[in-house]
C-alpha positions as semicolon CSV with decimal commas, in nm:
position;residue;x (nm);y (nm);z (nm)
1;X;5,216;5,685;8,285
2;X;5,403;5,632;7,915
3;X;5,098;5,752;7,787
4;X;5,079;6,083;7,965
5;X;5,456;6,101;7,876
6;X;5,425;6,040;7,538
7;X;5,105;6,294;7,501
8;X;5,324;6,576;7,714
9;X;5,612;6,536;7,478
10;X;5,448;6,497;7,153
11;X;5,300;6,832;7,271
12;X;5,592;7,027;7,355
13;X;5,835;6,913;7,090
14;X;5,435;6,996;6,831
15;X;5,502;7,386;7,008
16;X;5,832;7,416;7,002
17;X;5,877;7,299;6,660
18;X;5,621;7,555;6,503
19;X;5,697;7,774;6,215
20;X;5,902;8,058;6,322
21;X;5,832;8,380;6,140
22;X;6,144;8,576;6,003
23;X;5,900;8,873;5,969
24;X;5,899;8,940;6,353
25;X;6,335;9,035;6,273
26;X;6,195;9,352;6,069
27;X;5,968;9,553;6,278
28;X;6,026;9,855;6,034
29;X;5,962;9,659;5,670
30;X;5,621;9,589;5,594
31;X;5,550;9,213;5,478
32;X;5,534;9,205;5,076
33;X;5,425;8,952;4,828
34;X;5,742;8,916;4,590
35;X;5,681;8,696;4,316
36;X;5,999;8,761;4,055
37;X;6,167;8,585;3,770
38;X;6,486;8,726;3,605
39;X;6,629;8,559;3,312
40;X;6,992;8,555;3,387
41;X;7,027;8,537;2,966
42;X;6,900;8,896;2,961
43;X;7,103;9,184;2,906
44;X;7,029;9,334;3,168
45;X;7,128;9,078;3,408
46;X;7,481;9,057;3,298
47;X;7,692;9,170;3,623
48;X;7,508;8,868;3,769
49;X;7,743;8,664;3,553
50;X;8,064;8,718;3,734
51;X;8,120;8,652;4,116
52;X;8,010;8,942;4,315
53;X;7,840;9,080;4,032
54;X;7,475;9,239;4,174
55;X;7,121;9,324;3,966
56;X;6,937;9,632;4,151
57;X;6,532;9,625;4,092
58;X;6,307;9,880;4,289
59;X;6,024;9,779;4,136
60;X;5,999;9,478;4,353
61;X;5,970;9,436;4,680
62;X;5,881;9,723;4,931
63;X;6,184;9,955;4,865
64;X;6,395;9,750;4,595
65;X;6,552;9,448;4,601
66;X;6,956;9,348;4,529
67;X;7,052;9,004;4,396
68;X;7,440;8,925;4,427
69;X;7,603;8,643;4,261
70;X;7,804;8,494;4,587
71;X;8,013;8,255;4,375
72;X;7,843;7,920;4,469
73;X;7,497;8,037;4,499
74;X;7,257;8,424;4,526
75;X;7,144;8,614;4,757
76;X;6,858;8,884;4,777
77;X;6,815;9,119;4,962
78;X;6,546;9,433;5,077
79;X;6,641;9,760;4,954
80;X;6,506;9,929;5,305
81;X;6,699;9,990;5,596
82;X;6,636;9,760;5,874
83;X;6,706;10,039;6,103
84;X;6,415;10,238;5,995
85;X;6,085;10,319;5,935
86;X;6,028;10,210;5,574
87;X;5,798;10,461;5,487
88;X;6,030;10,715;5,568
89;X;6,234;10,822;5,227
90;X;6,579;10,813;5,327
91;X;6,549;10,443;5,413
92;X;6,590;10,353;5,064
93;X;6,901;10,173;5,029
94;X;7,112;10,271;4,707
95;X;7,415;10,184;4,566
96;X;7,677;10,457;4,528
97;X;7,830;10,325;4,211
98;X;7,708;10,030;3,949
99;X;7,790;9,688;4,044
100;X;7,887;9,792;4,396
101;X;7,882;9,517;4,641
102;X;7,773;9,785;4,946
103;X;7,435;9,960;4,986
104;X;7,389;10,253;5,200
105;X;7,140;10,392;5,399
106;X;7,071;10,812;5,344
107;X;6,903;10,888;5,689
108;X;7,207;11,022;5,854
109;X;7,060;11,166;6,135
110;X;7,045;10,812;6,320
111;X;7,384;10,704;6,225
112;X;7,615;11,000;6,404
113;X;7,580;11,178;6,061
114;X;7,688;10,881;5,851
115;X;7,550;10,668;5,588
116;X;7,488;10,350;5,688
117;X;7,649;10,079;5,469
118;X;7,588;9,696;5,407
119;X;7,734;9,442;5,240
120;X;7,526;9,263;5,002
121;X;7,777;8,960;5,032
122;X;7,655;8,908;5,406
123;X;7,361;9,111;5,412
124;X;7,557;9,259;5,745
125;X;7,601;9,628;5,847
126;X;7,974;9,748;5,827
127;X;7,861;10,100;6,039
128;X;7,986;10,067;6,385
129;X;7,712;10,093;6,600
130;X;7,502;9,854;6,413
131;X;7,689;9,495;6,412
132;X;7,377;9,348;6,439
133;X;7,164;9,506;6,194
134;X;7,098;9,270;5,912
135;X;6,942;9,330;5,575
136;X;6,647;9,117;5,530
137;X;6,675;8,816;5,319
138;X;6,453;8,718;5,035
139;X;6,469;8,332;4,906
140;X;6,597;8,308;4,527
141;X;6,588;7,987;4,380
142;X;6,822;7,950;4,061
143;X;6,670;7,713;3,749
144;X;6,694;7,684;3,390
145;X;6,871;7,989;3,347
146;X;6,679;8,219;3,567
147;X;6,616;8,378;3,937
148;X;6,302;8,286;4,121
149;X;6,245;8,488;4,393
150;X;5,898;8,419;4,567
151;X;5,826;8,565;4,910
């Protein structure tokens, strides 16, 4: 009888314990190999220096991709809307001015004429309507000086 017990719950915990796949949270953002370095030393990576400070790239990614310097650690983030289809144009997320801690989302027509807006902080929506609309997260790994982000 320990045996079958032991067998049953080596099982369950085996299934239960499987890789989960963070994927299946963005229906509307096709999967994407990301393999990106970014030499904080750069130039061009200078408003990553200071807290808050973000780095834009849209050639990575499927729409773009936002790196913010959260103090302690980064964070990166898709450029697309996880609202909407990312093949439609308007789901490009932009900022509206340089170094801007919110991105925002030009398809008005499903946000009551709005723009949507997220923080790149918390990856979370600040529209009503969408409190649980997240951006989806990309893994960055910080050594020697530079961003790895691998996906």
């Amino acid at each position: 009888m320990k045996k079958i017990f032991l067998i049953l719950f080596t099982i369950v915990i085996t299934i239960s314990c499987s890789k989960s796949n963070n994927d299946n949270n963005y229906p509307n953002i096709p999967v994407v190999n990301i393999n990106f370095d970014l030499n904080l030393n750069l130039p061009s990576a200078n408003d990553l220096r200071v807290p808050n400070g973000t780095y834009i790239d849209y050639n990575h990614g499927y729409n773009g991709i936002a790196i913010v310097n959260n103090v302690r650690y980064y964070s990166a983030w898709e450029l697309t809307c996880p609202d909407h289809n990312a093949a439609t144009p308007c789901s490009k997320l932009v900022q509206k001015k340089k170094n801007d801690i919110y991105v925002y989302c030009q398809c008005k027509d499903k946000h009551n004429g709005q723009e949507a807006q997220f923080s790149l902080i918390t990856g979370q929506s600040m529209t009503p309507g969408l409190k649980y609309v997240q951006l989806k997260p990309y893994p960055v790994y910080e050594s020697n000086g530079a961003l790895r982000i691998r996906y």
